[in-house]
């Protein structure tokens, strides 16, 4: 990964805020599933296109992704990606059953996954709101169940088309038994980063 | 299988004589495959966005539909191909996201990519033998230079032969 054009101070602030945000998201997820989730320290950097397949870790395997547009004072996109097996484990916990394969995901399973996304997303955004005093809210999420790399490529393409920052913030999440894992990726708009830094009284931002 | 070359996002790859080219997991992206059957030169480009926009550095022509095709042709010509002999096949441009109410209308980069690739091919006056654009599934596209086969793999269907660029 190349050197960041954002200052080091700005980057640590982004990491810290994401850490707290994902911590809240994990708590929300625990409330839904009765499982304890661990969160890694986020990495925040500018992602090169060539890094994308490696980012997913399971490029051609089936991934379940919930994409959540963020609106309000801060705008951007947040995605939550997990391998198929993790989604199955989550479905079993939340609705007591799971689709047999990716082509048999029905209405109930889809809405359950979108709802999980909503709850987790709100946990993340509320934490940021509380910290900064900014108004941020989630808008209805989108679901994708497809090859991991295809999903991530589309997220990147949409982000670039929307003029979002090349900066992405990634955090991994895992339950205690390790059968549920995944990661969050957040693309802020450039303007959002300025707003965020200003709300915290930080001058340094590229 | 001899020499399989991965074509990453925004990359252009050209091979000669033997081997295959692979675009792994095309979602909204479009893979353009081209063959000069006489010179035995094959090329593939992995297009990410419909067109270059202001401020975007021009060092990655493969990234945009409008710049990708001329760059692919130039690289293939440098390897001995002739533009007039090129036969093309395109695949990708899907919409892999949906909302609870159906399609995700705001996220339409796949559709725009497909339209831009079609327009670029028309502009160059090239012959596109097979087109597999749109839909809601990610695709892995393999172009086997030895046989001319274009194979598209999706999760629900598995592998299918889209076309053969060698056949008349």
mmCIF file of C-alpha atoms in Angstrom:
data_model
loop_
_atom_site.group_PDB
_atom_site.id
_atom_site.type_symbol
_atom_site.label_atom_id
_atom_site.label_comp_id
_atom_site.label_asym_id
_atom_site.label_seq_id
_atom_site.Cartn_x
_atom_site.Cartn_y
_atom_site.Cartn_z
ATOM 1 C CA UNK A 1 0.000 0.000 0.000
ATOM 2 C CA UNK A 2 1.297 3.427 -0.892
ATOM 3 C CA UNK A 3 2.020 6.171 1.561
ATOM 4 C CA UNK A 4 -1.076 8.032 2.600
ATOM 5 C CA UNK A 5 -1.813 11.510 1.392
ATOM 6 C CA UNK A 6 -3.726 12.050 4.608
ATOM 7 C CA UNK A 7 -1.715 13.165 7.609
ATOM 8 C CA UNK A 8 -0.729 10.623 10.248
ATOM 9 C CA UNK A 9 -2.797 12.475 12.852
ATOM 10 C CA UNK A 10 -5.848 12.324 10.605
ATOM 11 C CA UNK A 11 -5.298 8.642 9.999
ATOM 12 C CA UNK A 12 -5.095 7.799 13.693
ATOM 13 C CA UNK A 13 -8.306 9.710 14.291
ATOM 14 C CA UNK A 14 -10.032 7.737 11.532
ATOM 15 C CA UNK A 15 -8.733 4.478 12.977
ATOM 16 C CA UNK A 16 -9.848 5.372 16.490
ATOM 17 C CA UNK A 17 -13.317 6.461 15.424
ATOM 18 C CA UNK A 18 -13.740 3.322 13.338
ATOM 19 C CA UNK A 19 -12.597 1.225 16.267
ATOM 20 C CA UNK A 20 -15.286 2.663 18.493
ATOM 21 C CA UNK A 21 -17.871 2.495 15.712
ATOM 22 C CA UNK A 22 -17.210 -1.151 14.926
ATOM 23 C CA UNK A 23 -17.129 -1.902 18.657
ATOM 24 C CA UNK A 24 -20.690 -0.599 18.877
ATOM 25 C CA UNK A 25 -21.637 -2.509 15.752
ATOM 26 C CA UNK A 26 -20.288 -5.699 17.334
ATOM 27 C CA UNK A 27 -22.325 -5.047 20.478
ATOM 28 C CA UNK A 28 -25.442 -4.641 18.353
ATOM 29 C CA UNK A 29 -24.648 -7.901 16.579
ATOM 30 C CA UNK A 30 -24.128 -9.665 19.923
ATOM 31 C CA UNK A 31 -27.566 -8.473 20.991
ATOM 32 C CA UNK A 32 -29.106 -10.106 17.922
ATOM 33 C CA UNK A 33 -27.198 -13.368 18.063
ATOM 34 C CA UNK A 34 -26.215 -13.952 21.684
ATOM 35 C CA UNK A 35 -22.601 -14.385 20.560
ATOM 36 C CA UNK A 36 -19.558 -12.425 21.614
ATOM 37 C CA UNK A 37 -17.673 -10.754 18.780
ATOM 38 C CA UNK A 38 -14.069 -9.636 18.663
ATOM 39 C CA UNK A 39 -12.985 -6.723 16.563
ATOM 40 C CA UNK A 40 -9.498 -6.129 15.185
ATOM 41 C CA UNK A 41 -7.825 -2.738 15.211
ATOM 42 C CA UNK A 42 -8.893 -1.090 11.951
ATOM 43 C CA UNK A 43 -6.497 -0.461 9.143
ATOM 44 C CA UNK A 44 -7.125 2.709 7.242
ATOM 45 C CA UNK A 45 -5.346 3.312 4.002
ATOM 46 C CA UNK A 46 -5.712 4.103 0.370
ATOM 47 C CA UNK A 47 -6.443 0.949 -1.536
ATOM 48 C CA UNK A 48 -4.839 0.230 -4.884
ATOM 49 C CA UNK A 49 -7.063 -1.539 -7.394
ATOM 50 C CA UNK A 50 -4.595 -4.379 -7.733
ATOM 51 C CA UNK A 51 -4.975 -5.139 -4.028
ATOM 52 C CA UNK A 52 -8.690 -5.904 -4.316
ATOM 53 C CA UNK A 53 -8.621 -9.689 -4.872
ATOM 54 C CA UNK A 54 -6.252 -10.118 -1.932
ATOM 55 C CA UNK A 55 -8.502 -7.937 0.221
ATOM 56 C CA UNK A 56 -11.386 -10.365 -0.010
ATOM 57 C CA UNK A 57 -9.179 -13.296 0.924
ATOM 58 C CA UNK A 58 -11.687 -15.601 -0.761
ATOM 59 C CA UNK A 59 -11.890 -14.087 -4.270
ATOM 60 C CA UNK A 60 -13.975 -16.631 -6.195
ATOM 61 C CA UNK A 61 -15.775 -18.064 -3.173
ATOM 62 C CA UNK A 62 -19.269 -16.918 -2.390
ATOM 63 C CA UNK A 63 -19.451 -13.810 -0.271
ATOM 64 C CA UNK A 64 -22.462 -12.216 1.314
ATOM 65 C CA UNK A 65 -22.269 -8.457 1.310
ATOM 66 C CA UNK A 66 -24.517 -5.805 2.746
ATOM 67 C CA UNK A 67 -23.836 -2.381 1.281
ATOM 68 C CA UNK A 68 -25.084 0.533 3.288
ATOM 69 C CA UNK A 69 -25.108 4.092 1.986
ATOM 70 C CA UNK A 70 -24.375 6.599 4.746
ATOM 71 C CA UNK A 71 -26.231 9.914 4.676
ATOM 72 C CA UNK A 72 -26.467 13.110 6.697
ATOM 73 C CA UNK A 73 -23.527 15.343 7.649
ATOM 74 C CA UNK A 74 -21.193 12.512 6.697
ATOM 75 C CA UNK A 75 -21.772 10.614 3.480
ATOM 76 C CA UNK A 76 -20.194 7.560 1.958
ATOM 77 C CA UNK A 77 -20.656 3.852 1.675
ATOM 78 C CA UNK A 78 -20.157 1.108 4.176
ATOM 79 C CA UNK A 79 -19.935 -2.521 3.191
ATOM 80 C CA UNK A 80 -19.979 -5.594 5.388
ATOM 81 C CA UNK A 81 -18.506 -8.636 3.670
ATOM 82 C CA UNK A 82 -18.457 -12.171 4.978
ATOM 83 C CA UNK A 83 -17.833 -15.629 3.569
ATOM 84 C CA UNK A 84 -20.901 -17.771 2.765
ATOM 85 C CA UNK A 85 -20.256 -20.104 5.727
ATOM 86 C CA UNK A 86 -20.361 -17.149 8.139
ATOM 87 C CA UNK A 87 -23.661 -15.978 6.665
ATOM 88 C CA UNK A 88 -25.073 -19.488 7.151
ATOM 89 C CA UNK A 89 -24.002 -19.461 10.800
ATOM 90 C CA UNK A 90 -25.599 -16.019 11.249
ATOM 91 C CA UNK A 91 -28.853 -17.122 9.605
ATOM 92 C CA UNK A 92 -29.029 -20.160 11.866
ATOM 93 C CA UNK A 93 -28.618 -17.936 14.925
ATOM 94 C CA UNK A 94 -31.096 -15.285 13.855
ATOM 95 C CA UNK A 95 -33.866 -17.150 12.008
ATOM 96 C CA UNK A 96 -33.121 -20.716 13.112
ATOM 97 C CA UNK A 97 -32.586 -21.939 9.572
ATOM 98 C CA UNK A 98 -30.329 -21.178 6.620
ATOM 99 C CA UNK A 99 -30.529 -21.483 2.817
ATOM 100 C CA UNK A 100 -28.837 -24.584 1.440
ATOM 101 C CA UNK A 101 -26.934 -22.724 -1.238
ATOM 102 C CA UNK A 102 -26.591 -19.206 -2.653
ATOM 103 C CA UNK A 103 -29.280 -19.755 -5.293
ATOM 104 C CA UNK A 104 -31.906 -20.698 -2.705
ATOM 105 C CA UNK A 105 -31.746 -17.542 -0.597
ATOM 106 C CA UNK A 106 -35.413 -16.664 -0.130
ATOM 107 C CA UNK A 107 -37.238 -13.505 0.913
ATOM 108 C CA UNK A 108 -36.989 -14.267 4.628
ATOM 109 C CA UNK A 109 -33.246 -14.952 4.537
ATOM 110 C CA UNK A 110 -32.639 -11.811 2.450
ATOM 111 C CA UNK A 111 -34.623 -9.551 4.758
ATOM 112 C CA UNK A 112 -33.009 -11.077 7.838
ATOM 113 C CA UNK A 113 -29.564 -10.330 6.436
ATOM 114 C CA UNK A 114 -30.549 -6.781 5.420
ATOM 115 C CA UNK A 115 -31.995 -6.239 8.885
ATOM 116 C CA UNK A 116 -28.769 -7.437 10.495
ATOM 117 C CA UNK A 117 -26.974 -4.948 8.279
ATOM 118 C CA UNK A 118 -29.277 -2.165 9.417
ATOM 119 C CA UNK A 119 -28.748 -2.885 13.076
ATOM 120 C CA UNK A 120 -25.004 -3.212 12.799
ATOM 121 C CA UNK A 121 -24.765 -0.108 10.623
ATOM 122 C CA UNK A 122 -26.860 1.931 13.045
ATOM 123 C CA UNK A 123 -24.620 0.809 15.906
ATOM 124 C CA UNK A 124 -21.603 2.056 13.973
ATOM 125 C CA UNK A 125 -23.155 5.350 12.935
ATOM 126 C CA UNK A 126 -24.687 6.143 16.341
ATOM 127 C CA UNK A 127 -21.258 5.799 17.902
ATOM 128 C CA UNK A 128 -19.841 8.289 15.401
ATOM 129 C CA UNK A 129 -22.784 10.639 15.981
ATOM 130 C CA UNK A 130 -22.285 10.546 19.748
ATOM 131 C CA UNK A 131 -18.593 11.260 19.426
ATOM 132 C CA UNK A 132 -18.755 14.077 16.939
ATOM 133 C CA UNK A 133 -22.193 15.625 17.375
ATOM 134 C CA UNK A 134 -22.721 15.178 13.644
ATOM 135 C CA UNK A 135 -25.957 13.838 12.252
ATOM 136 C CA UNK A 136 -25.420 10.605 10.376
ATOM 137 C CA UNK A 137 -27.945 8.006 9.435
ATOM 138 C CA UNK A 138 -28.158 4.857 7.408
ATOM 139 C CA UNK A 139 -30.300 4.554 4.309
ATOM 140 C CA UNK A 140 -31.838 1.242 3.161
ATOM 141 C CA UNK A 141 -29.120 -1.336 2.525
ATOM 142 C CA UNK A 142 -28.406 -3.461 -0.543
ATOM 143 C CA UNK A 143 -27.583 -7.147 -0.531
ATOM 144 C CA UNK A 144 -25.293 -9.164 -2.746
ATOM 145 C CA UNK A 145 -24.554 -12.865 -2.674
ATOM 146 C CA UNK A 146 -21.922 -13.599 -5.265
ATOM 147 C CA UNK A 147 -18.222 -14.159 -5.904
ATOM 148 C CA UNK A 148 -16.387 -12.088 -3.303
ATOM 149 C CA UNK A 149 -14.166 -10.312 -5.768
ATOM 150 C CA UNK A 150 -17.091 -9.414 -8.083
ATOM 151 C CA UNK A 151 -18.898 -7.810 -5.164
ATOM 152 C CA UNK A 152 -15.882 -5.865 -3.960
ATOM 153 C CA UNK A 153 -15.050 -4.681 -7.479
ATOM 154 C CA UNK A 154 -18.541 -3.257 -7.868
ATOM 155 C CA UNK A 155 -18.277 -1.475 -4.511
ATOM 156 C CA UNK A 156 -14.995 0.089 -5.658
ATOM 157 C CA UNK A 157 -16.437 1.056 -9.038
ATOM 158 C CA UNK A 158 -19.516 2.655 -7.490
ATOM 159 C CA UNK A 159 -17.327 4.483 -4.957
ATOM 160 C CA UNK A 160 -15.116 5.879 -7.714
ATOM 161 C CA UNK A 161 -18.096 6.853 -9.836
ATOM 162 C CA UNK A 162 -19.613 8.672 -6.865
ATOM 163 C CA UNK A 163 -16.297 10.478 -6.334
ATOM 164 C CA UNK A 164 -15.698 8.873 -2.967
ATOM 165 C CA UNK A 165 -12.306 8.971 -1.344
ATOM 166 C CA UNK A 166 -9.783 6.301 -2.212
ATOM 167 C CA UNK A 167 -9.426 5.880 1.498
ATOM 168 C CA UNK A 168 -10.960 2.776 2.923
ATOM 169 C CA UNK A 169 -11.215 1.719 6.510
ATOM 170 C CA UNK A 170 -11.270 -2.009 7.172
ATOM 171 C CA UNK A 171 -11.960 -3.893 10.342
ATOM 172 C CA UNK A 172 -12.329 -7.610 10.843
ATOM 173 C CA UNK A 173 -14.908 -9.095 13.136
ATOM 174 C CA UNK A 174 -15.024 -12.647 14.513
ATOM 175 C CA UNK A 175 -17.063 -14.565 17.078
ATOM 176 C CA UNK A 176 -15.443 -16.738 19.759
ATOM 177 C CA UNK A 177 -15.822 -20.044 17.944
ATOM 178 C CA UNK A 178 -14.493 -18.514 14.741
ATOM 179 C CA UNK A 179 -17.390 -19.710 12.570
ATOM 180 C CA UNK A 180 -18.555 -16.156 11.953
ATOM 181 C CA UNK A 181 -16.058 -13.721 10.500
ATOM 182 C CA UNK A 182 -16.033 -10.907 8.041
ATOM 183 C CA UNK A 183 -14.890 -7.370 7.534
ATOM 184 C CA UNK A 184 -16.216 -3.869 7.234
ATOM 185 C CA UNK A 185 -15.055 -1.471 4.598
ATOM 186 C CA UNK A 186 -15.980 2.184 4.661
ATOM 187 C CA UNK A 187 -15.533 4.733 1.890
ATOM 188 C CA UNK A 188 -16.099 8.301 3.049
ATOM 189 C CA UNK A 189 -16.565 11.184 0.653
ATOM 190 C CA UNK A 190 -13.686 13.661 0.719
ATOM 191 C CA UNK A 191 -16.028 16.356 1.997
ATOM 192 C CA UNK A 192 -17.121 14.062 4.811
ATOM 193 C CA UNK A 193 -13.584 13.648 6.027
ATOM 194 C CA UNK A 194 -13.175 17.431 6.217
ATOM 195 C CA UNK A 195 -16.451 17.686 8.137
ATOM 196 C CA UNK A 196 -15.374 14.913 10.462
ATOM 197 C CA UNK A 197 -12.002 16.495 11.213
ATOM 198 C CA UNK A 198 -13.550 19.921 11.694
ATOM 199 C CA UNK A 199 -16.070 18.509 14.187
ATOM 200 C CA UNK A 200 -13.152 17.190 16.232
ATOM 201 C CA UNK A 201 -11.130 20.382 15.922
ATOM 202 C CA UNK A 202 -8.434 18.839 13.769
ATOM 203 C CA UNK A 203 -6.861 21.042 11.127
ATOM 204 C CA UNK A 204 -4.653 18.512 9.473
ATOM 205 C CA UNK A 205 -6.314 16.845 6.568
ATOM 206 C CA UNK A 206 -5.236 16.588 3.003
ATOM 207 C CA UNK B 1 -3.585 -25.996 -18.697
ATOM 208 C CA UNK B 2 -0.766 -23.929 -20.111
ATOM 209 C CA UNK B 3 0.016 -20.430 -18.903
ATOM 210 C CA UNK B 4 -3.088 -18.825 -17.472
ATOM 211 C CA UNK B 5 -2.708 -15.048 -17.199
ATOM 212 C CA UNK B 6 -4.892 -13.114 -14.763
ATOM 213 C CA UNK B 7 -6.224 -9.800 -16.013
ATOM 214 C CA UNK B 8 -6.788 -7.625 -12.944
ATOM 215 C CA UNK B 9 -9.034 -4.590 -12.758
ATOM 216 C CA UNK B 10 -7.993 -1.926 -15.284
ATOM 217 C CA UNK B 11 -5.323 -4.203 -16.763
ATOM 218 C CA UNK B 12 -4.702 -4.995 -20.428
ATOM 219 C CA UNK B 13 -3.000 -8.296 -21.257
ATOM 220 C CA UNK B 14 -1.917 -9.593 -24.636
ATOM 221 C CA UNK B 15 -0.663 -13.123 -25.332
ATOM 222 C CA UNK B 16 0.662 -14.864 -28.429
ATOM 223 C CA UNK B 17 0.511 -18.425 -29.769
ATOM 224 C CA UNK B 18 -0.708 -20.208 -26.633
ATOM 225 C CA UNK B 19 -2.122 -19.798 -23.120
ATOM 226 C CA UNK B 20 -5.279 -18.303 -21.658
ATOM 227 C CA UNK B 21 -6.459 -15.018 -20.251
ATOM 228 C CA UNK B 22 -8.736 -14.824 -17.215
ATOM 229 C CA UNK B 23 -10.852 -12.062 -15.719
ATOM 230 C CA UNK B 24 -11.689 -13.244 -12.233
ATOM 231 C CA UNK B 25 -15.004 -12.282 -10.672
ATOM 232 C CA UNK B 26 -16.343 -9.573 -12.957
ATOM 233 C CA UNK B 27 -19.231 -7.876 -11.177
ATOM 234 C CA UNK B 28 -20.148 -4.548 -12.694
ATOM 235 C CA UNK B 29 -16.846 -4.622 -14.612
ATOM 236 C CA UNK B 30 -16.727 -5.764 -18.234
ATOM 237 C CA UNK B 31 -14.153 -8.077 -19.787
ATOM 238 C CA UNK B 32 -13.402 -7.469 -23.481
ATOM 239 C CA UNK B 33 -11.747 -10.391 -25.287
ATOM 240 C CA UNK B 34 -10.194 -9.954 -28.719
ATOM 241 C CA UNK B 35 -8.556 -12.378 -31.116
ATOM 242 C CA UNK B 36 -6.629 -12.090 -34.339
ATOM 243 C CA UNK B 37 -6.942 -15.694 -35.514
ATOM 244 C CA UNK B 38 -4.342 -15.289 -38.250
ATOM 245 C CA UNK B 39 -1.560 -13.786 -36.148
ATOM 246 C CA UNK B 40 -2.676 -15.900 -33.148
ATOM 247 C CA UNK B 41 -2.699 -12.879 -30.875
ATOM 248 C CA UNK B 42 -5.229 -12.701 -28.066
ATOM 249 C CA UNK B 43 -5.995 -9.821 -25.749
ATOM 250 C CA UNK B 44 -8.207 -9.063 -22.825
ATOM 251 C CA UNK B 45 -9.022 -5.924 -20.868
ATOM 252 C CA UNK B 46 -10.849 -5.593 -17.543
ATOM 253 C CA UNK B 47 -12.915 -2.393 -17.729
ATOM 254 C CA UNK B 48 -14.059 -0.823 -14.480
ATOM 255 C CA UNK B 49 -15.852 2.420 -15.380
ATOM 256 C CA UNK B 50 -17.688 3.807 -18.436
ATOM 257 C CA UNK B 51 -15.506 6.818 -19.155
ATOM 258 C CA UNK B 52 -12.552 8.790 -17.914
ATOM 259 C CA UNK B 53 -13.551 11.785 -15.870
ATOM 260 C CA UNK B 54 -11.755 15.039 -15.150
ATOM 261 C CA UNK B 55 -8.705 14.901 -12.990
ATOM 262 C CA UNK B 56 -8.283 11.196 -13.458
ATOM 263 C CA UNK B 57 -4.717 10.412 -14.508
ATOM 264 C CA UNK B 58 -4.533 8.809 -17.928
ATOM 265 C CA UNK B 59 -1.961 6.177 -17.012
ATOM 266 C CA UNK B 60 -4.537 3.408 -16.805
ATOM 267 C CA UNK B 61 -6.392 3.340 -20.122
ATOM 268 C CA UNK B 62 -7.751 -0.140 -19.310
ATOM 269 C CA UNK B 63 -9.868 1.294 -16.542
ATOM 270 C CA UNK B 64 -12.397 3.077 -18.738
ATOM 271 C CA UNK B 65 -14.521 1.708 -21.577
ATOM 272 C CA UNK B 66 -13.776 4.657 -23.881
ATOM 273 C CA UNK B 67 -9.983 4.413 -23.536
ATOM 274 C CA UNK B 68 -9.653 0.638 -22.987
ATOM 275 C CA UNK B 69 -10.504 -0.555 -26.485
ATOM 276 C CA UNK B 70 -8.090 1.714 -28.438
ATOM 277 C CA UNK B 71 -5.337 0.760 -25.960
ATOM 278 C CA UNK B 72 -6.106 -2.946 -26.336
ATOM 279 C CA UNK B 73 -6.020 -2.639 -30.143
ATOM 280 C CA UNK B 74 -2.695 -0.761 -30.010
ATOM 281 C CA UNK B 75 -1.102 -3.410 -27.780
ATOM 282 C CA UNK B 76 -2.369 -6.224 -29.985
ATOM 283 C CA UNK B 77 -1.102 -4.474 -33.117
ATOM 284 C CA UNK B 78 2.291 -4.100 -31.467
ATOM 285 C CA UNK B 79 2.241 -7.889 -31.027
ATOM 286 C CA UNK B 80 1.551 -8.422 -34.728
ATOM 287 C CA UNK B 81 -2.256 -8.356 -34.866
ATOM 288 C CA UNK B 82 -4.252 -6.438 -37.461
ATOM 289 C CA UNK B 83 -7.226 -4.419 -36.384
ATOM 290 C CA UNK B 84 -9.279 -5.509 -39.413
ATOM 291 C CA UNK B 85 -8.959 -9.156 -38.382
ATOM 292 C CA UNK B 86 -10.018 -8.747 -34.753
ATOM 293 C CA UNK B 87 -13.013 -10.677 -33.449
ATOM 294 C CA UNK B 88 -14.423 -9.713 -30.046
ATOM 295 C CA UNK B 89 -16.519 -11.100 -27.240
ATOM 296 C CA UNK B 90 -17.657 -9.177 -24.160
ATOM 297 C CA UNK B 91 -18.990 -10.296 -20.818
ATOM 298 C CA UNK B 92 -19.833 -8.657 -17.477
ATOM 299 C CA UNK B 93 -21.649 -5.455 -16.526
ATOM 300 C CA UNK B 94 -23.854 -7.111 -13.930
ATOM 301 C CA UNK B 95 -25.759 -5.600 -11.049
ATOM 302 C CA UNK B 96 -24.807 -7.780 -8.083
ATOM 303 C CA UNK B 97 -26.713 -5.740 -5.491
ATOM 304 C CA UNK B 98 -30.417 -5.685 -4.780
ATOM 305 C CA UNK B 99 -32.488 -3.929 -2.148
ATOM 306 C CA UNK B 100 -35.419 -5.318 -0.199
ATOM 307 C CA UNK B 101 -37.720 -3.862 -2.842
ATOM 308 C CA UNK B 102 -35.931 -5.348 -5.830
ATOM 309 C CA UNK B 103 -33.106 -3.991 -7.959
ATOM 310 C CA UNK B 104 -30.766 -1.376 -6.566
ATOM 311 C CA UNK B 105 -31.501 1.474 -8.974
ATOM 312 C CA UNK B 106 -28.884 3.861 -7.607
ATOM 313 C CA UNK B 107 -26.065 1.449 -8.241
ATOM 314 C CA UNK B 108 -25.994 1.165 -11.997
ATOM 315 C CA UNK B 109 -22.323 1.183 -12.928
ATOM 316 C CA UNK B 110 -22.671 -2.269 -14.528
ATOM 317 C CA UNK B 111 -25.343 -1.145 -16.951
ATOM 318 C CA UNK B 112 -23.393 1.997 -17.812
ATOM 319 C CA UNK B 113 -20.239 -0.037 -18.400
ATOM 320 C CA UNK B 114 -22.072 -2.383 -20.757
ATOM 321 C CA UNK B 115 -23.500 0.486 -22.790
ATOM 322 C CA UNK B 116 -20.123 2.261 -22.942
ATOM 323 C CA UNK B 117 -18.329 -0.898 -24.110
ATOM 324 C CA UNK B 118 -20.941 -1.428 -26.850
ATOM 325 C CA UNK B 119 -20.493 2.175 -27.981
ATOM 326 C CA UNK B 120 -16.693 1.846 -27.989
ATOM 327 C CA UNK B 121 -16.858 -1.297 -30.154
ATOM 328 C CA UNK B 122 -19.212 0.413 -32.585
ATOM 329 C CA UNK B 123 -16.943 3.446 -32.758
ATOM 330 C CA UNK B 124 -13.972 1.253 -33.665
ATOM 331 C CA UNK B 125 -16.052 -0.585 -36.236
ATOM 332 C CA UNK B 126 -15.095 -3.954 -34.800
ATOM 333 C CA UNK B 127 -17.006 -7.207 -34.979
ATOM 334 C CA UNK B 128 -18.379 -8.431 -31.656
ATOM 335 C CA UNK B 129 -19.232 -12.083 -31.999
ATOM 336 C CA UNK B 130 -20.869 -12.652 -28.642
ATOM 337 C CA UNK B 131 -22.178 -10.470 -25.897
ATOM 338 C CA UNK B 132 -23.057 -11.568 -22.379
ATOM 339 C CA UNK B 133 -23.796 -8.319 -20.540
ATOM 340 C CA UNK B 134 -26.043 -7.335 -17.652
ATOM 341 C CA UNK B 135 -27.922 -9.675 -15.362
ATOM 342 C CA UNK B 136 -27.374 -9.938 -11.652
ATOM 343 C CA UNK B 137 -24.507 -12.365 -11.389
ATOM 344 C CA UNK B 138 -20.759 -12.064 -11.132
ATOM 345 C CA UNK B 139 -18.787 -13.845 -13.859
ATOM 346 C CA UNK B 140 -15.334 -15.301 -14.321
ATOM 347 C CA UNK B 141 -14.333 -15.131 -17.979
ATOM 348 C CA UNK B 142 -11.654 -17.340 -19.524
ATOM 349 C CA UNK B 143 -10.323 -16.901 -23.049
ATOM 350 C CA UNK B 144 -8.387 -19.901 -24.345
ATOM 351 C CA UNK B 145 -6.144 -18.753 -27.156
ATOM 352 C CA UNK B 146 -5.384 -22.307 -28.341
ATOM 353 C CA UNK B 147 -9.025 -23.129 -29.090
ATOM 354 C CA UNK B 148 -10.594 -19.663 -29.267
ATOM 355 C CA UNK B 149 -13.146 -20.633 -26.628
ATOM 356 C CA UNK B 150 -14.657 -18.009 -24.347
ATOM 357 C CA UNK B 151 -15.896 -19.639 -21.154
ATOM 358 C CA UNK B 152 -18.083 -17.801 -18.671
ATOM 359 C CA UNK B 153 -18.505 -19.120 -15.142
ATOM 360 C CA UNK B 154 -21.261 -17.997 -12.762
ATOM 361 C CA UNK B 155 -22.266 -19.333 -9.369
ATOM 362 C CA UNK B 156 -25.703 -20.550 -10.415
ATOM 363 C CA UNK B 157 -24.937 -21.990 -13.858
ATOM 364 C CA UNK B 158 -21.296 -22.999 -13.501
ATOM 365 C CA UNK B 159 -19.203 -22.957 -16.671
ATOM 366 C CA UNK B 160 -20.728 -22.378 -20.076
ATOM 367 C CA UNK B 161 -19.197 -21.801 -23.466
ATOM 368 C CA UNK B 162 -20.149 -18.295 -24.575
ATOM 369 C CA UNK B 163 -18.656 -18.520 -28.034
ATOM 370 C CA UNK B 164 -15.652 -19.581 -30.046
ATOM 371 C CA UNK B 165 -13.711 -16.686 -31.545
ATOM 372 C CA UNK B 166 -11.913 -18.975 -34.006
ATOM 373 C CA UNK B 167 -15.019 -20.420 -35.616
ATOM 374 C CA UNK B 168 -16.196 -18.534 -38.672
#
